[in-house]
Amino acid sequence: EGYILPETYTDVNSGVTFDVWLKRNFDLYSERIAPLKDKITARSLNLHEAFTLASIVQKESSVPEEQKKIAQVFELRLQKNISLGADPTFMYAAKLKGVEANPNIDSPYNTRIYKGLPPTPIGTFELTALEAVADPAPTDFLFFVAGDDGVIYYSHTEEEHQADIQSHCQELCN
């Protein structure tokens, strides 16, 4: 997961052999990520780490402006050795184990309880998510929560974050 571009899915049923389809996919990846490689390296990430982070960013939001802010939050949390706390990672872990999603599931994919990035991407991502990882927003937020109203609320401290959860996230956060 995370290494197949969504826009290549349309080729699967077009009579193209798997080998040709896979080569086309990786050629397209190489072409699309070439302009981002230096920026990714400058952020002290290798491509696998960038793909893994982009997959998490994509699961958090598909809106490019939000992806940049979310990527910034995750980058800062990684730099400060704080767990990412990304809900999509424990959901992915549960899917792998075939169990109900639980924030306490014991899995290296669960960034609620394990620091750093999970072992692999947790899904596919659009190029905008990888661009966000390569060039995150110039902010210094440490937290965010998606409110019940569809708005993402960003904060600097745990106290602000908890207040945002109380004020804006009664249904989605349960």
PDB file of C-alpha atoms in Angstrom:
ATOM      1  CA  GLU A   1       0.000   0.000   0.000  1.00  0.00           C
ATOM      2  CA  GLY A   2       1.144   3.530  -0.650  1.00  0.00           C
ATOM      3  CA  TYR A   3       3.191   2.631  -3.691  1.00  0.00           C
ATOM      4  CA  ILE A   4       0.404   2.449  -6.253  1.00  0.00           C
ATOM      5  CA  LEU A   5      -0.903   5.699  -7.678  1.00  0.00           C
ATOM      6  CA  PRO A   6      -4.708   5.925  -7.570  1.00  0.00           C
ATOM      7  CA  GLU A   7      -4.869   7.275 -11.120  1.00  0.00           C
ATOM      8  CA  THR A   8      -3.364   4.042 -12.476  1.00  0.00           C
ATOM      9  CA  TYR A   9      -6.258   1.921 -11.193  1.00  0.00           C
ATOM     10  CA  THR A  10      -8.207   2.539 -14.395  1.00  0.00           C
ATOM     11  CA  ASP A  11      -5.604   0.495 -16.307  1.00  0.00           C
ATOM     12  CA  VAL A  12      -6.241  -2.671 -14.289  1.00  0.00           C
ATOM     13  CA  ASN A  13      -9.156  -3.882 -16.388  1.00  0.00           C
ATOM     14  CA  SER A  14      -7.981  -2.547 -19.738  1.00  0.00           C
ATOM     15  CA  GLY A  15      -6.198  -5.710 -20.845  1.00  0.00           C
ATOM     16  CA  VAL A  16      -2.795  -4.433 -19.709  1.00  0.00           C
ATOM     17  CA  THR A  17      -0.622  -7.144 -18.166  1.00  0.00           C
ATOM     18  CA  PHE A  18       0.295  -6.767 -14.499  1.00  0.00           C
ATOM     19  CA  ASP A  19       3.989  -6.333 -15.344  1.00  0.00           C
ATOM     20  CA  VAL A  20       3.248  -3.514 -17.805  1.00  0.00           C
ATOM     21  CA  TRP A  21       0.818  -1.892 -15.380  1.00  0.00           C
ATOM     22  CA  LEU A  22       3.312  -2.069 -12.489  1.00  0.00           C
ATOM     23  CA  LYS A  23       6.146  -0.660 -14.611  1.00  0.00           C
ATOM     24  CA  ARG A  24       3.891   2.177 -15.787  1.00  0.00           C
ATOM     25  CA  ASN A  25       2.945   2.903 -12.192  1.00  0.00           C
ATOM     26  CA  PHE A  26       6.552   3.105 -10.990  1.00  0.00           C
ATOM     27  CA  ASP A  27       7.606   5.149 -14.020  1.00  0.00           C
ATOM     28  CA  LEU A  28       4.777   7.581 -13.260  1.00  0.00           C
ATOM     29  CA  TYR A  29       5.816   7.698  -9.593  1.00  0.00           C
ATOM     30  CA  SER A  30       9.405   8.470 -10.555  1.00  0.00           C
ATOM     31  CA  GLU A  31       8.269  11.240 -12.872  1.00  0.00           C
ATOM     32  CA  ARG A  32       5.926  12.797 -10.291  1.00  0.00           C
ATOM     33  CA  ILE A  33       8.241  12.631  -7.291  1.00  0.00           C
ATOM     34  CA  ALA A  34      11.440  13.751  -9.033  1.00  0.00           C
ATOM     35  CA  PRO A  35      10.773  17.464  -8.325  1.00  0.00           C
ATOM     36  CA  LEU A  36      10.101  16.643  -4.641  1.00  0.00           C
ATOM     37  CA  LYS A  37      13.139  14.480  -3.847  1.00  0.00           C
ATOM     38  CA  ASP A  38      15.432  17.325  -2.749  1.00  0.00           C
ATOM     39  CA  LYS A  39      12.743  18.859  -0.533  1.00  0.00           C
ATOM     40  CA  ILE A  40      12.002  15.481   1.044  1.00  0.00           C
ATOM     41  CA  THR A  41      15.702  14.881   1.720  1.00  0.00           C
ATOM     42  CA  ALA A  42      16.026  18.392   3.192  1.00  0.00           C
ATOM     43  CA  ARG A  43      13.320  17.415   5.705  1.00  0.00           C
ATOM     44  CA  SER A  44      15.513  14.464   6.813  1.00  0.00           C
ATOM     45  CA  LEU A  45      13.160  11.890   5.296  1.00  0.00           C
ATOM     46  CA  ASN A  46      13.860   9.117   2.832  1.00  0.00           C
ATOM     47  CA  LEU A  47      11.245   8.265   0.193  1.00  0.00           C
ATOM     48  CA  HIS A  48       9.782   5.371   2.172  1.00  0.00           C
ATOM     49  CA  GLU A  49       9.308   7.610   5.220  1.00  0.00           C
ATOM     50  CA  ALA A  50       7.836  10.375   3.060  1.00  0.00           C
ATOM     51  CA  PHE A  51       5.399   7.924   1.430  1.00  0.00           C
ATOM     52  CA  THR A  52       4.419   6.572   4.847  1.00  0.00           C
ATOM     53  CA  LEU A  53       3.811  10.064   6.219  1.00  0.00           C
ATOM     54  CA  ALA A  54       1.945  11.114   3.056  1.00  0.00           C
ATOM     55  CA  SER A  55      -0.375   8.120   3.448  1.00  0.00           C
ATOM     56  CA  ILE A  56      -1.274   9.269   6.976  1.00  0.00           C
ATOM     57  CA  VAL A  57      -1.725  12.877   5.870  1.00  0.00           C
ATOM     58  CA  GLN A  58      -4.046  11.708   3.071  1.00  0.00           C
ATOM     59  CA  LYS A  59      -6.208   9.746   5.524  1.00  0.00           C
ATOM     60  CA  GLU A  60      -6.500  12.830   7.737  1.00  0.00           C
ATOM     61  CA  SER A  61      -7.568  15.180   4.909  1.00  0.00           C
ATOM     62  CA  SER A  62      -7.839  15.317   1.144  1.00  0.00           C
ATOM     63  CA  VAL A  63      -7.786  19.148   1.101  1.00  0.00           C
ATOM     64  CA  PRO A  64      -4.320  20.335  -0.030  1.00  0.00           C
ATOM     65  CA  GLU A  65      -4.233  23.397   2.276  1.00  0.00           C
ATOM     66  CA  GLU A  66      -5.133  21.234   5.274  1.00  0.00           C
ATOM     67  CA  GLN A  67      -2.658  18.548   4.222  1.00  0.00           C
ATOM     68  CA  LYS A  68       0.159  21.111   4.452  1.00  0.00           C
ATOM     69  CA  LYS A  69      -0.840  22.064   8.004  1.00  0.00           C
ATOM     70  CA  ILE A  70      -1.284  18.438   9.045  1.00  0.00           C
ATOM     71  CA  ALA A  71       2.112  17.525   7.561  1.00  0.00           C
ATOM     72  CA  GLN A  72       3.631  20.359   9.595  1.00  0.00           C
ATOM     73  CA  VAL A  73       2.030  19.062  12.803  1.00  0.00           C
ATOM     74  CA  PHE A  74       3.347  15.561  12.169  1.00  0.00           C
ATOM     75  CA  GLU A  75       6.821  16.783  11.222  1.00  0.00           C
ATOM     76  CA  LEU A  76       7.077  18.832  14.412  1.00  0.00           C
ATOM     77  CA  ARG A  77       5.828  15.915  16.517  1.00  0.00           C
ATOM     78  CA  LEU A  78       8.442  13.642  14.931  1.00  0.00           C
ATOM     79  CA  GLN A  79      11.167  16.220  15.610  1.00  0.00           C
ATOM     80  CA  LYS A  80      10.087  16.527  19.257  1.00  0.00           C
ATOM     81  CA  ASN A  81       9.819  12.717  19.658  1.00  0.00           C
ATOM     82  CA  ILE A  82       6.094  12.959  20.407  1.00  0.00           C
ATOM     83  CA  SER A  83       3.819  10.227  19.099  1.00  0.00           C
ATOM     84  CA  LEU A  84       1.892  11.251  15.983  1.00  0.00           C
ATOM     85  CA  GLY A  85      -1.412  10.243  17.585  1.00  0.00           C
ATOM     86  CA  ALA A  86      -2.996   9.740  14.160  1.00  0.00           C
ATOM     87  CA  ASP A  87      -6.323   7.917  14.386  1.00  0.00           C
ATOM     88  CA  PRO A  88      -6.061   6.438  10.863  1.00  0.00           C
ATOM     89  CA  THR A  89      -3.043   4.421  12.024  1.00  0.00           C
ATOM     90  CA  PHE A  90      -4.851   2.530  14.773  1.00  0.00           C
ATOM     91  CA  MET A  91      -7.764   2.018  12.369  1.00  0.00           C
ATOM     92  CA  TYR A  92      -5.359   0.517   9.846  1.00  0.00           C
ATOM     93  CA  ALA A  93      -3.805  -1.676  12.546  1.00  0.00           C
ATOM     94  CA  ALA A  94      -7.247  -2.995  13.461  1.00  0.00           C
ATOM     95  CA  LYS A  95      -8.000  -3.720   9.811  1.00  0.00           C
ATOM     96  CA  LEU A  96      -4.757  -5.714   9.527  1.00  0.00           C
ATOM     97  CA  LYS A  97      -5.625  -7.718  12.631  1.00  0.00           C
ATOM     98  CA  GLY A  98      -9.262  -8.154  11.622  1.00  0.00           C
ATOM     99  CA  VAL A  99     -10.548  -6.645  14.859  1.00  0.00           C
ATOM    100  CA  GLU A 100     -12.637  -3.656  15.866  1.00  0.00           C
ATOM    101  CA  ALA A 101     -10.765  -0.338  15.788  1.00  0.00           C
ATOM    102  CA  ASN A 102      -9.454   0.659  19.192  1.00  0.00           C
ATOM    103  CA  PRO A 103      -6.981   3.436  20.044  1.00  0.00           C
ATOM    104  CA  ASN A 104      -5.175   1.030  22.391  1.00  0.00           C
ATOM    105  CA  ILE A 105      -4.591  -1.757  19.854  1.00  0.00           C
ATOM    106  CA  ASP A 106      -1.061  -3.096  20.190  1.00  0.00           C
ATOM    107  CA  SER A 107       0.537  -2.705  16.777  1.00  0.00           C
ATOM    108  CA  PRO A 108       3.608  -0.904  15.428  1.00  0.00           C
ATOM    109  CA  TYR A 109       1.126   0.847  13.115  1.00  0.00           C
ATOM    110  CA  ASN A 110      -0.651   2.509  16.040  1.00  0.00           C
ATOM    111  CA  THR A 111       0.914   5.958  16.352  1.00  0.00           C
ATOM    112  CA  ARG A 112      -1.254   6.669  19.364  1.00  0.00           C
ATOM    113  CA  ILE A 113       0.972   4.398  21.444  1.00  0.00           C
ATOM    114  CA  TYR A 114       4.181   4.074  19.404  1.00  0.00           C
ATOM    115  CA  LYS A 115       6.395   7.025  18.529  1.00  0.00           C
ATOM    116  CA  GLY A 116       7.709   7.580  15.049  1.00  0.00           C
ATOM    117  CA  LEU A 117       6.286   6.414  11.762  1.00  0.00           C
ATOM    118  CA  PRO A 118       4.573   3.068  11.234  1.00  0.00           C
ATOM    119  CA  PRO A 119       6.551   0.411   9.324  1.00  0.00           C
ATOM    120  CA  THR A 120       4.859   1.066   5.961  1.00  0.00           C
ATOM    121  CA  PRO A 121       2.308   3.366   4.338  1.00  0.00           C
ATOM    122  CA  ILE A 122      -1.257   2.803   5.536  1.00  0.00           C
ATOM    123  CA  GLY A 123      -2.869   3.400   2.156  1.00  0.00           C
ATOM    124  CA  THR A 124      -2.576   5.174  -1.126  1.00  0.00           C
ATOM    125  CA  PHE A 125      -2.202   8.922  -1.314  1.00  0.00           C
ATOM    126  CA  GLU A 126      -2.608  11.697  -3.817  1.00  0.00           C
ATOM    127  CA  LEU A 127       0.420  13.680  -4.948  1.00  0.00           C
ATOM    128  CA  THR A 128      -0.878  16.651  -2.903  1.00  0.00           C
ATOM    129  CA  ALA A 129      -0.203  14.713   0.315  1.00  0.00           C
ATOM    130  CA  LEU A 130       3.383  13.987  -0.730  1.00  0.00           C
ATOM    131  CA  GLU A 131       3.813  17.635  -1.732  1.00  0.00           C
ATOM    132  CA  ALA A 132       2.569  18.607   1.738  1.00  0.00           C
ATOM    133  CA  VAL A 133       5.166  16.347   3.357  1.00  0.00           C
ATOM    134  CA  ALA A 134       7.882  17.837   1.134  1.00  0.00           C
ATOM    135  CA  ASP A 135       6.772  21.424   1.796  1.00  0.00           C
ATOM    136  CA  PRO A 136       4.567  21.696   4.900  1.00  0.00           C
ATOM    137  CA  ALA A 137       2.854  24.892   6.026  1.00  0.00           C
ATOM    138  CA  PRO A 138       5.054  27.390   7.893  1.00  0.00           C
ATOM    139  CA  THR A 139       3.253  27.048  11.213  1.00  0.00           C
ATOM    140  CA  ASP A 140       4.142  25.635  14.618  1.00  0.00           C
ATOM    141  CA  PHE A 141       1.041  23.712  15.674  1.00  0.00           C
ATOM    142  CA  LEU A 142       1.451  20.490  17.661  1.00  0.00           C
ATOM    143  CA  PHE A 143      -2.176  19.327  17.632  1.00  0.00           C
ATOM    144  CA  PHE A 144      -5.254  19.219  15.450  1.00  0.00           C
ATOM    145  CA  VAL A 145      -8.726  17.761  15.637  1.00  0.00           C
ATOM    146  CA  ALA A 146     -11.397  17.393  12.978  1.00  0.00           C
ATOM    147  CA  GLY A 147     -14.583  18.863  14.402  1.00  0.00           C
ATOM    148  CA  ASP A 148     -18.079  17.557  13.916  1.00  0.00           C
ATOM    149  CA  ASP A 149     -18.641  20.554  11.621  1.00  0.00           C
ATOM    150  CA  GLY A 150     -15.953  19.372   9.174  1.00  0.00           C
ATOM    151  CA  VAL A 151     -13.492  22.100  10.206  1.00  0.00           C
ATOM    152  CA  ILE A 152      -9.996  21.142  11.373  1.00  0.00           C
ATOM    153  CA  TYR A 153      -8.938  22.986  14.527  1.00  0.00           C
ATOM    154  CA  TYR A 154      -5.227  23.469  15.209  1.00  0.00           C
ATOM    155  CA  SER A 155      -3.587  24.220  18.534  1.00  0.00           C
ATOM    156  CA  HIS A 156      -0.201  24.655  20.170  1.00  0.00           C
ATOM    157  CA  THR A 157      -0.749  23.062  23.570  1.00  0.00           C
ATOM    158  CA  GLU A 158      -2.447  19.975  24.983  1.00  0.00           C
ATOM    159  CA  GLU A 159      -4.789  22.248  26.943  1.00  0.00           C
ATOM    160  CA  GLU A 160      -5.883  24.096  23.787  1.00  0.00           C
ATOM    161  CA  HIS A 161      -6.294  20.770  22.013  1.00  0.00           C
ATOM    162  CA  GLN A 162      -8.512  19.350  24.762  1.00  0.00           C
ATOM    163  CA  ALA A 163     -10.599  22.537  24.682  1.00  0.00           C
ATOM    164  CA  ASP A 164     -11.008  22.152  20.901  1.00  0.00           C
ATOM    165  CA  ILE A 165     -12.140  18.556  21.375  1.00  0.00           C
ATOM    166  CA  GLN A 166     -14.674  19.612  24.026  1.00  0.00           C
ATOM    167  CA  SER A 167     -15.962  22.507  21.920  1.00  0.00           C
ATOM    168  CA  HIS A 168     -15.974  21.000  18.449  1.00  0.00           C
ATOM    169  CA  CYS A 169     -15.858  17.229  18.517  1.00  0.00           C
ATOM    170  CA  GLN A 170     -18.569  15.366  20.361  1.00  0.00           C
ATOM    171  CA  GLU A 171     -19.565  12.760  17.757  1.00  0.00           C
ATOM    172  CA  LEU A 172     -16.444  12.151  15.664  1.00  0.00           C
ATOM    173  CA  CYS A 173     -14.163  11.919  18.681  1.00  0.00           C
ATOM    174  CA  ASN A 174     -16.093   9.137  20.386  1.00  0.00           C
TER     175      ASN A 174
END
